[in-house]
CSV table of C-alpha atoms in Angstrom, one decimal:
chain,number,residue,atom,x,y,z
A,1,MET,CA,34.0,19.5,58.4
A,2,GLU,CA,33.1,21.3,55.2
A,3,ASN,CA,30.0,23.3,54.5
A,4,MET,CA,26.9,21.2,54.3
A,5,GLU,CA,25.6,20.2,50.8
A,6,PRO,CA,22.6,18.3,49.6
A,7,ALA,CA,22.8,14.7,50.5
A,8,LYS,CA,21.1,11.4,49.6
A,9,GLU,CA,19.7,9.0,52.1
A,10,ASN,CA,20.5,5.2,51.7
A,11,GLY,CA,21.5,5.7,48.1
A,12,ASP,CA,18.4,7.6,47.0
A,13,VAL,CA,19.0,10.4,44.5
A,14,ALA,CA,18.2,13.8,45.7
A,15,LYS,CA,15.3,15.3,43.8
A,16,SER,CA,16.6,18.9,43.9
A,17,GLU,CA,19.7,20.8,44.8
A,18,GLU,CA,17.9,22.8,47.5
A,19,ILE,CA,19.6,22.7,50.9
A,20,THR,CA,17.3,21.9,53.7
A,21,LYS,CA,17.6,20.8,57.3
A,22,ARG,CA,16.7,17.3,56.3
A,23,SER,CA,19.4,17.1,53.6
A,24,ILE,CA,22.0,18.3,56.2
A,25,ARG,CA,20.8,15.7,58.7
A,26,VAL,CA,21.1,12.9,56.2
A,27,GLN,CA,24.6,14.0,55.2
A,28,VAL,CA,25.8,14.1,58.8
A,29,TRP,CA,24.3,10.6,59.4
A,30,LYS,CA,26.0,9.2,56.3
A,31,LYS,CA,29.3,10.8,57.4
A,32,LEU,CA,29.1,9.2,60.8
A,33,LEU,CA,28.7,5.8,59.1
A,34,GLU,CA,31.5,6.4,56.6
A,35,GLN,CA,33.9,7.5,59.4
A,36,LYS,CA,32.7,4.6,61.7
A,37,ALA,CA,31.9,7.2,64.3
A,38,ALA,CA,28.6,5.8,65.3
A,39,THR,CA,28.6,3.2,68.2
A,40,HIS,CA,25.8,1.2,66.5
A,41,THR,CA,25.4,1.2,62.8
A,42,ASN,CA,21.8,0.1,63.0
A,43,TYR,CA,20.8,3.2,65.1
A,44,VAL,CA,22.0,6.2,63.1
A,45,TYR,CA,19.2,7.7,61.0
A,46,ASN,CA,16.3,9.8,62.4
A,47,ARG,CA,17.8,10.1,65.9
A,48,ILE,CA,20.5,11.8,68.0
A,49,THR,CA,23.2,9.3,67.2
A,50,ASN,CA,25.4,7.9,69.9
A,51,PHE,CA,28.9,8.5,68.7
A,52,VAL,CA,32.4,7.1,69.5
A,53,GLY,CA,34.1,9.3,72.0
A,54,ALA,CA,31.0,10.5,73.9
A,55,GLU,CA,32.8,9.7,77.2
A,56,LYS,CA,35.7,11.8,76.2
A,57,ALA,CA,33.5,14.7,75.2
A,58,ALA,CA,31.7,14.4,78.6
A,59,ALA,CA,35.1,14.4,80.4
A,60,LEU,CA,36.1,17.5,78.5
A,61,LEU,CA,32.9,19.3,79.5
A,62,ALA,CA,33.2,18.2,83.1
A,63,ASP,CA,36.7,19.7,83.2
A,64,THR,CA,35.5,23.2,82.1
A,65,GLN,CA,35.0,25.9,84.6
A,66,GLU,CA,31.5,26.5,83.4
A,67,PHE,CA,30.5,23.0,84.4
A,68,LYS,CA,32.2,23.1,87.7
A,69,ASN,CA,30.5,26.4,88.6
A,70,ALA,CA,27.0,25.2,87.5
A,71,GLN,CA,24.9,23.9,90.4
A,72,ARG,CA,21.7,23.1,88.6
A,73,ILE,CA,22.1,21.3,85.3
A,74,LYS,CA,19.4,19.9,83.0
A,75,ILE,CA,20.5,17.1,80.6
A,76,ASN,CA,18.4,15.7,77.8
A,77,THR,CA,17.6,12.0,77.6
A,78,ASP,CA,19.6,11.3,74.5
A,79,LYS,CA,22.1,8.4,74.6
A,80,PRO,CA,25.3,10.5,73.9
A,81,GLN,CA,24.6,12.6,77.0
A,82,GLU,CA,24.4,9.7,79.4
A,83,PRO,CA,28.1,10.0,80.4
A,84,ILE,CA,27.5,13.6,81.4
A,85,LYS,CA,24.7,12.6,83.7
A,86,LEU,CA,27.0,10.2,85.5
A,87,LEU,CA,29.7,12.8,85.9
A,88,ALA,CA,27.1,15.3,87.3
A,89,LEU,CA,25.9,12.8,89.8
A,90,GLY,CA,29.4,11.9,90.7
A,91,ALA,CA,30.3,15.5,91.3
A,92,GLY,CA,27.4,15.8,93.8
A,93,LYS,CA,25.2,18.0,91.6
A,94,PRO,CA,21.5,17.5,91.4
A,95,LEU,CA,20.4,16.3,87.9
A,96,TYR,CA,17.3,17.8,86.2
A,97,VAL,CA,15.6,15.9,83.4
A,98,SER,CA,12.3,15.9,81.6
A,99,PRO,CA,9.5,14.1,83.6
A,100,VAL,CA,7.7,11.0,82.5
A,101,ARG,CA,5.3,11.5,79.6
A,102,ASP,CA,2.0,11.4,81.5
A,103,SER,CA,3.1,13.9,84.2
A,104,ASN,CA,2.0,17.5,84.6
A,105,ALA,CA,5.3,18.4,86.1
A,106,LEU,CA,7.8,20.7,84.4
A,107,LEU,CA,11.0,18.9,85.4
A,108,ALA,CA,12.2,15.9,87.4
A,109,LYS,CA,15.0,16.1,89.9
A,110,ILE,CA,17.4,13.2,90.5
A,111,GLU,CA,19.9,13.1,93.4
A,112,ALA,CA,22.4,10.4,94.1
A,113,PRO,CA,23.3,9.3,97.7
A,114,ALA,CA,26.8,10.4,98.8
A,115,ASP,CA,28.0,6.8,98.9
A,116,ALA,CA,26.5,5.8,95.6
A,117,ASP,CA,28.8,3.9,93.3
A,118,LEU,CA,28.7,3.8,89.5
A,119,THR,CA,26.2,0.9,89.3
A,120,VAL,CA,23.7,2.8,91.5
A,121,GLN,CA,24.2,6.0,89.5
A,122,LYS,CA,23.5,4.1,86.2
A,123,GLN,CA,20.4,2.7,87.8
A,124,LEU,CA,19.2,6.2,88.8
A,125,ILE,CA,19.5,7.7,85.3
A,126,ARG,CA,17.6,5.0,83.6
A,127,PRO,CA,14.4,6.4,82.0
A,128,GLN,CA,12.4,3.4,83.4
A,129,ALA,CA,13.4,4.3,86.9
A,130,LEU,CA,12.5,8.0,86.6
A,131,ARG,CA,9.0,7.5,88.1
A,132,GLU,CA,10.5,6.0,91.3
A,133,ASN,CA,13.7,8.1,91.6
A,134,GLY,CA,12.7,11.4,90.2
A,135,GLN,CA,11.3,14.3,92.3
A,136,GLU,CA,8.7,16.2,90.2
A,137,ILE,CA,9.0,20.0,90.0
A,138,PRO,CA,5.8,22.0,89.1
A,139,TYR,CA,5.6,24.6,86.4
A,140,ASP,CA,5.3,27.5,88.9
A,141,THR,CA,8.7,26.8,90.5
A,142,ASP,CA,11.1,29.7,91.1
A,143,MET,CA,14.2,27.5,90.4
A,144,LYS,CA,16.7,28.7,87.8
A,145,LEU,CA,18.9,26.5,85.7
A,146,ASP,CA,22.6,27.3,85.3
A,147,MET,CA,23.2,25.0,82.3
A,148,ILE,CA,21.4,22.7,79.9
A,149,VAL,CA,23.0,20.0,77.8
A,150,ILE,CA,21.2,19.0,74.7
A,151,GLY,CA,21.9,16.6,71.8
A,152,SER,CA,22.4,17.7,68.2
A,153,VAL,CA,22.6,16.2,64.7
A,154,ALA,CA,24.6,19.1,63.2
A,155,VAL,CA,26.1,22.4,64.6
A,156,ASP,CA,28.3,25.1,63.3
A,157,ARG,CA,31.0,27.1,65.1
A,158,ASP,CA,28.7,30.2,65.2
A,159,GLY,CA,26.2,28.3,67.5
A,160,ARG,CA,23.5,27.2,65.0
A,161,ARG,CA,22.0,23.8,65.8
A,162,ILE,CA,20.0,21.2,63.9
A,163,GLY,CA,18.2,18.5,65.8
A,164,LYS,CA,16.6,15.2,64.6
A,165,GLY,CA,13.5,17.1,63.3
A,166,ASN,CA,10.7,16.4,65.8
A,167,GLY,CA,11.0,19.8,67.5
A,168,TYR,CA,10.9,18.5,71.1
A,169,VAL,CA,14.1,20.2,72.2
A,170,ASP,CA,12.9,23.6,70.8
A,171,LEU,CA,9.5,23.1,72.5
A,172,ASP,CA,11.1,22.1,75.8
A,173,PHE,CA,13.4,25.1,75.7
A,174,ALA,CA,10.5,27.5,75.0
A,175,LEU,CA,8.5,25.9,77.8
A,176,LEU,CA,11.3,26.4,80.3
A,177,VAL,CA,11.8,30.0,79.1
A,178,ASP,CA,8.1,30.7,79.5
A,179,CYS,CA,8.2,29.4,83.1
A,180,GLY,CA,11.3,31.5,83.9
A,181,VAL,CA,13.5,28.4,84.6
A,182,ILE,CA,15.8,29.3,81.7
A,183,THR,CA,17.2,32.8,81.8
A,184,ASN,CA,19.8,34.8,79.9
A,185,ASP,CA,22.5,33.5,82.2
A,186,THR,CA,21.7,29.8,81.5
A,187,LEU,CA,24.4,28.3,79.4
A,188,ILE,CA,23.3,26.0,76.4
A,189,VAL,CA,25.8,23.2,75.7
A,190,THR,CA,25.9,20.4,73.3
A,191,THR,CA,28.2,17.4,72.9
A,192,VAL,CA,28.8,16.0,69.4
A,193,HIS,CA,31.3,14.2,67.3
A,194,ASP,CA,33.8,16.2,65.3
A,195,ALA,CA,32.2,15.1,62.1
A,196,GLN,CA,29.0,16.8,63.2
A,197,VAL,CA,30.6,20.3,63.4
A,198,SER,CA,30.4,22.5,60.4
A,199,ASP,CA,32.1,25.9,59.7
A,200,ASN,CA,28.7,27.5,59.0
A,201,LEU,CA,25.2,26.4,58.3
A,202,GLN,CA,22.8,28.3,56.0
A,203,LEU,CA,21.3,31.2,58.0
A,204,GLU,CA,18.0,31.2,56.1
A,205,LEU,CA,17.2,27.7,57.4
A,206,PHE,CA,16.7,28.8,60.9
A,207,LYS,CA,13.5,30.3,62.5
A,208,SER,CA,12.8,32.2,65.7
A,209,TYR,CA,12.0,29.0,67.6
A,210,ASP,CA,15.3,27.2,66.8
A,211,VAL,CA,17.5,26.8,69.9
A,212,PRO,CA,21.2,27.9,69.4
A,213,VAL,CA,24.1,26.8,71.6
A,214,ASP,CA,26.7,28.7,73.5
A,215,MET,CA,29.3,25.9,73.8
A,216,ILE,CA,30.1,22.9,71.6
A,217,VAL,CA,32.2,20.0,73.1
A,218,THR,CA,33.6,17.3,70.9
A,219,PRO,CA,36.0,14.4,71.9
A,220,THR,CA,38.9,16.6,70.9
A,221,GLU,CA,38.0,20.3,71.6
A,222,VAL,CA,35.8,22.7,73.4
A,223,ILE,CA,34.3,25.4,71.2
A,224,ARG,CA,32.9,28.5,72.9
A,225,VAL,CA,30.7,30.6,70.6
A,226,ALA,CA,32.1,34.1,70.4
A,227,LYS,CA,28.8,35.9,69.8
A,228,ARG,CA,25.7,34.6,71.3
A,229,LEU,CA,22.8,34.1,68.9
A,230,PRO,CA,19.2,35.2,69.7
A,231,ARG,CA,17.2,32.7,71.7
A,232,PRO,CA,13.5,31.8,71.6
A,233,LYS,CA,11.5,34.2,73.8
A,234,GLY,CA,8.9,31.6,74.9
A,235,ILE,CA,6.1,29.4,73.6
A,236,GLU,CA,4.8,30.2,70.1
A,237,TRP,CA,1.3,28.8,70.6
A,238,ASN,CA,0.3,29.4,67.0
A,239,LEU,CA,2.8,26.8,65.9
A,240,LEU,CA,1.3,24.1,68.2
A,241,SER,CA,-1.6,21.7,67.6
A,242,ASN,CA,-4.0,20.0,70.0
A,243,ARG,CA,-2.1,16.7,69.4
A,244,ARG,CA,1.2,18.2,70.7
A,245,LEU,CA,-0.6,19.5,73.8
A,246,GLY,CA,-1.7,15.9,74.4
A,247,ILE,CA,1.9,14.7,74.2
A,248,VAL,CA,3.2,17.2,76.7
A,249,PRO,CA,0.6,17.5,79.4
A,250,VAL,CA,2.2,20.5,81.2
A,251,LEU,CA,1.6,22.5,78.0
A,252,LYS,CA,-2.2,22.0,78.5
A,253,VAL,CA,-1.9,23.1,82.1
A,254,ILE,CA,-0.1,26.3,81.3
A,255,LYS,CA,-2.5,27.1,78.5
A,256,GLU,CA,-5.5,26.8,80.8
A,257,LYS,CA,-3.8,29.0,83.4
A,258,LYS,CA,-3.1,31.7,80.8
A,259,GLU,CA,-6.6,31.6,79.5
A,260,GLU,CA,-8.0,31.9,83.1
A,261,SER,CA,-5.9,35.1,83.5
A,262,GLY,CA,-7.4,36.5,80.3
A,263,THR,CA,-4.8,35.7,77.7
A,264,ALA,CA,-6.2,34.6,74.4
A,265,ILE,CA,-4.4,31.6,72.9
A,266,GLU,CA,-5.0,30.3,69.4
A,267,LEU,CA,-3.5,27.0,68.3
A,268,LYS,CA,-2.6,25.8,64.9
A,269,ALA,CA,-5.7,24.5,63.1
A,270,GLU,CA,-3.8,21.9,60.9
A,271,ASP,CA,-1.6,19.3,62.5
A,272,THR,CA,1.7,19.5,60.7
A,273,ASP,CA,4.0,18.8,63.7
A,274,VAL,CA,5.1,15.5,62.3
A,275,GLU,CA,8.0,15.8,59.9
A,276,THR,CA,6.8,15.2,56.3
A,277,ASN,CA,10.1,14.4,54.7
A,278,ARG,CA,10.4,10.9,56.3
A,279,LYS,CA,9.5,8.1,53.9
A,280,PRO,CA,6.7,5.7,54.8
A,281,ARG,CA,7.8,2.3,56.1
A,282,GLN,CA,7.7,-0.4,53.4
A,283,ASN,CA,6.0,-3.6,53.9
A,284,ARG,CA,8.7,-6.1,55.0
A,285,ASN,CA,6.5,-9.1,54.1
A,286,LYS,CA,6.0,-8.0,50.5
A,287,ARG,CA,8.7,-10.3,49.1
A,288,PHE,CA,6.9,-13.3,50.7
A,289,MET,CA,3.5,-12.5,49.1
A,290,ARG,CA,2.4,-15.1,46.6
A,291,ARG,CA,1.1,-14.1,43.3
A,292,SER,CA,-2.2,-15.5,42.2
A,293,ARG,CA,-1.9,-17.9,39.3
A,294,LYS,CA,-4.3,-18.1,36.5
A,295,PRO,CA,-5.1,-21.3,34.6
A,296,ARG,CA,-3.4,-21.6,31.2
A,297,ASN,CA,-6.5,-22.6,29.4
A,298,SER,CA,-10.2,-23.2,30.1
A,299,GLU,CA,-10.1,-26.9,29.1
A,300,ASN,CA,-7.9,-27.9,32.1
A,301,ASN,CA,-9.7,-25.9,34.7
A,302,GLY,CA,-11.0,-28.9,36.5
A,303,ASP,CA,-7.6,-30.5,36.7
A,304,ASN,CA,-6.0,-27.3,37.8
A,305,ASN,CA,-8.5,-26.9,40.6
A,306,GLU,CA,-7.8,-30.5,41.8
A,307,ASN,CA,-4.0,-29.9,41.7
A,308,GLN,CA,-4.5,-26.7,43.7
A,309,ARG,CA,-6.3,-28.6,46.4
A,310,ASN,CA,-3.7,-31.4,46.6
A,311,ARG,CA,-0.7,-29.1,46.4
A,312,ARG,CA,1.2,-28.5,49.6
A,313,PRO,CA,0.7,-24.9,50.8
A,314,ARG,CA,3.8,-22.8,50.4
A,315,ARG,CA,5.6,-21.5,53.5
A,316,LYS,CA,5.2,-17.8,54.0
A,317,PHE,CA,8.6,-17.5,55.6
A,318,PRO,CA,11.7,-19.5,54.5
A,319,ARG,CA,12.9,-22.3,56.7
A,320,ARG,CA,15.7,-21.3,59.1
A,321,ARG,CA,18.9,-23.0,58.1
A,322,SER,CA,20.4,-25.0,60.8
A,323,GLU,CA,24.1,-24.3,61.4
A,324,ARG,CA,26.1,-27.3,60.3
A,325,ASP,CA,29.8,-28.2,60.4
A,326,ASN,CA,31.6,-27.7,57.1
A,327,GLN,CA,33.4,-31.0,57.1
A,328,ASN,CA,30.9,-33.7,58.1
A,329,GLY,CA,27.5,-31.8,57.8
A,330,GLN,CA,26.7,-32.3,61.5
A,331,GLU,CA,25.5,-29.6,63.9
A,332,ASN,CA,28.2,-28.0,66.0
A,333,PRO,CA,27.4,-29.0,69.6
A,334,ASP,CA,29.8,-26.4,71.0
A,335,LYS,CA,28.0,-23.5,69.5
A,336,PRO,CA,25.6,-21.9,72.1
A,337,ALA,CA,21.9,-22.0,71.2
A,338,GLY,CA,21.5,-18.3,71.2
A,339,ASP,CA,24.1,-17.7,68.5
A,340,ARG,CA,21.9,-19.5,66.0
A,341,ARG,CA,19.3,-16.8,66.4
A,342,ARG,CA,21.5,-13.8,66.3
A,343,GLY,CA,24.3,-12.9,64.0
A,344,THR,CA,26.4,-11.1,66.6
A,345,LEU,CA,30.2,-11.3,67.0
A,346,HIS,CA,31.4,-13.1,70.1
A,347,SER,CA,34.0,-10.4,70.7
A,348,ASN,CA,31.1,-8.0,71.2
A,349,ASN,CA,29.0,-10.3,73.4
A,350,ILE,CA,29.0,-11.0,77.1
A,351,CYS,CA,27.4,-14.3,78.0
A,352,ILE,CA,26.4,-15.0,81.6
A,353,LYS,CA,25.1,-18.4,82.7
A,354,VAL,CA,22.6,-18.7,85.5
A,355,THR,CA,22.3,-22.1,87.2
A,356,ASN,CA,20.8,-23.6,90.4
A,357,ILE,CA,17.4,-23.2,88.8
A,358,SER,CA,15.0,-25.7,90.4
A,359,LYS,CA,11.8,-26.9,88.6
A,360,ASN,CA,9.5,-24.9,90.8
A,361,ILE,CA,11.1,-21.6,89.9
A,362,ARG,CA,9.2,-19.7,87.2
A,363,VAL,CA,10.9,-18.2,84.2
A,364,LYS,CA,8.9,-15.0,84.7
A,365,ASP,CA,10.3,-14.5,88.2
A,366,ILE,CA,13.9,-14.8,87.0
A,367,LYS,CA,13.3,-12.3,84.2
A,368,GLN,CA,11.7,-9.8,86.6
A,369,GLU,CA,14.5,-10.1,89.1
A,370,ILE,CA,17.1,-9.5,86.3
A,371,ARG,CA,15.2,-6.4,85.1
A,372,LYS,CA,14.9,-5.0,88.6
A,373,ARG,CA,18.7,-4.9,88.7
A,374,GLY,CA,18.9,-2.8,85.6
A,375,CYS,CA,20.1,-5.7,83.3
A,376,ASN,CA,18.4,-5.9,79.9
A,377,PRO,CA,19.9,-8.9,78.0
A,378,HIS,CA,20.1,-8.7,74.2
A,379,PHE,CA,18.5,-12.1,74.2
A,380,ILE,CA,18.0,-15.1,76.5
A,381,SER,CA,18.5,-18.8,75.8
A,382,TRP,CA,17.7,-21.9,77.9
A,383,LYS,CA,19.4,-25.3,77.8
A,384,ASN,CA,19.1,-28.2,80.2
A,385,GLY,CA,17.7,-26.1,83.0
A,386,ARG,CA,20.4,-23.4,82.6
A,387,CYS,CA,19.8,-19.8,81.6
A,388,PHE,CA,22.2,-18.0,79.3
A,389,LEU,CA,22.0,-14.1,79.3
A,390,TYR,CA,23.6,-12.5,76.2
A,391,PHE,CA,24.5,-8.8,76.4
A,392,HIS,CA,25.7,-6.9,73.3
A,393,LYS,CA,28.3,-4.3,74.4
A,394,PRO,CA,30.9,-2.2,72.5
A,395,ALA,CA,34.2,-4.0,72.3
A,396,THR,CA,36.1,-0.9,73.4
A,397,ASP,CA,34.7,-1.1,76.9
A,398,LEU,CA,34.0,-4.8,77.3
A,399,GLU,CA,35.8,-5.3,80.6
A,400,GLN,CA,34.1,-2.5,82.4
A,401,ALA,CA,30.7,-3.6,81.0
A,402,THR,CA,31.3,-7.1,82.2
A,403,GLU,CA,32.2,-5.9,85.7
A,404,ASP,CA,29.1,-3.7,85.9
A,405,LEU,CA,26.9,-6.6,84.9
A,406,LEU,CA,28.5,-8.9,87.5
A,407,ASN,CA,28.0,-6.3,90.2
A,408,SER,CA,24.4,-5.9,89.3
A,409,LEU,CA,23.7,-9.6,89.3
A,410,ALA,CA,25.5,-10.3,92.6
A,411,ASN,CA,23.5,-12.2,95.2
A,412,LEU,CA,20.7,-13.0,92.6
A,413,LYS,CA,17.8,-14.5,94.5
A,414,VAL,CA,14.3,-15.6,93.5
A,415,SER,CA,11.4,-16.2,95.9
A,416,ILE,CA,9.5,-19.5,95.7
A,417,GLN,CA,6.0,-19.9,97.1
A,418,ASN,CA,5.8,-23.3,98.9
A,419,GLU,CA,2.7,-24.7,100.6
A,420,GLU,CA,3.5,-23.2,104.0
A,421,GLN,CA,6.1,-20.4,103.5
A,422,VAL,CA,8.0,-18.4,101.0
A,423,GLU,CA,11.6,-19.5,100.4
A,424,GLU,CA,14.4,-17.6,98.7
A,425,VAL,CA,16.7,-19.5,96.4
A,426,GLU,CA,20.1,-18.0,95.5
A,427,LEU,CA,21.0,-18.6,91.9
A,428,ARG,CA,24.5,-19.3,90.7
A,429,VAL,CA,26.0,-16.8,88.3
A,430,GLU,CA,28.9,-17.5,86.0
A,431,VAL,CA,30.4,-15.6,83.1
A,432,MET,CA,31.1,-17.4,79.9
A,433,LYS,CA,34.3,-16.1,78.2
A,434,MET,CA,33.9,-16.8,74.5
A,435,ASN,CA,37.2,-16.6,72.7
A,436,GLN,CA,37.0,-16.4,68.9
A,437,ASP,CA,39.9,-17.9,67.0
A,438,ARG,CA,39.5,-16.5,63.5
A,439,ASN,CA,42.5,-18.4,62.2
A,440,ASN,CA,41.2,-21.8,63.3
A,441,LYS,CA,37.7,-22.4,61.8
A,442,ASN,CA,37.4,-25.9,63.3
A,443,ASP,CA,37.7,-24.4,66.8
A,444,LEU,CA,35.7,-21.3,66.4
A,445,ASN,CA,34.1,-21.2,69.8
A,446,ARG,CA,36.0,-22.1,73.0
A,447,ILE,CA,34.1,-21.4,76.2
A,448,GLU,CA,35.8,-20.9,79.5
A,449,THR,CA,33.7,-20.8,82.7
A,450,THR,CA,34.6,-18.6,85.6
A,451,ASP,CA,32.6,-18.7,88.8
A,452,VAL,CA,31.8,-15.1,89.9
A,453,THR,CA,29.1,-15.8,92.4
A,454,ALA,CA,31.2,-14.2,95.2
A,455,VAL,CA,31.5,-10.9,93.4
């Protein structure tokens, strides 16, 4: 990738030619969209973007000698680094992550059972399950990390890194350095797409608190930085506000301990931690706002007022167009109800039908049981006592995603409270194979049902 230049976000013209971290981020996000390197086009800006080939980059990292030798690895919670977590658990390594937000712990440790399959491992790394599966590690631990894996928006081959702009990775790194968990022997690794790698980033953009990297892994290559860049020495308290201490509770604990030992700590008076370059969110309902009408002349004011009272109120939102057949104008009965609410392609959807639902089974109980198994449908539709679960998955790994969902929903049971006892009802699970024939518009949706209850 060439040297970074000023960029425009969503077609906005850049106000100046000055190169900033924000302009580099926007340019990288646009490049990921142009090269179709992002897995979801709606989740690109203002985040660590999940990229195509994240699994390949994780496999390359797992094949390095540095990863094999590392026994204690911390991996950030960004989406592109999830495959690395699965490979670390699969290799029998303990996984270290950031704790839940309201915890005073420094880290959380996750260990998978020896006989854990891929479904169990995916369940363990879910952020929602961290409170149950994570073992909290206090700030005064003597444990040392061998490797940390972080996400990035842009990096160069000299090891300079730019994140998404909130500063949480830099703060987390400084916190671990201050507690002695990260040492000079700890290897800093990032996995990115090839489009996110630059030859060099502007040196004057980086400060003492910016975290560099020692190894860059893309889907096609492993880049080892020849000369290690200076690292942050610890927490720079004068750059933090009281609000940031409230977000990271362990910071407040460490601050109190240092002040008890006689160390004077002064925080930043003005809260400027939030990035100021982000544009405010526009009012989405602005186009539906109705302008107030004035009477044309004063003579007809009485008539106008009467017409205003008799006039039917205008709808705030437009009516939803019902999907009709192009030939006879009738609704297509073969089209699933959920597809009328979402404009998703059938080739990228997995539809699972749940039946054997009696009248005394609550919808709430079914949803809770599905979520307990780590399945979060894109949306749910109901028709004639049947439940349809729609999952939006990448088309590149549709078969594996379907198999994982079927394994998670195997032996799906819901408890029913009768007058005398509690009864468990086993629900029937079927996968709906939706084949899209683009050449034949009259037969756009053909649904084949396969019984997979025995899986």
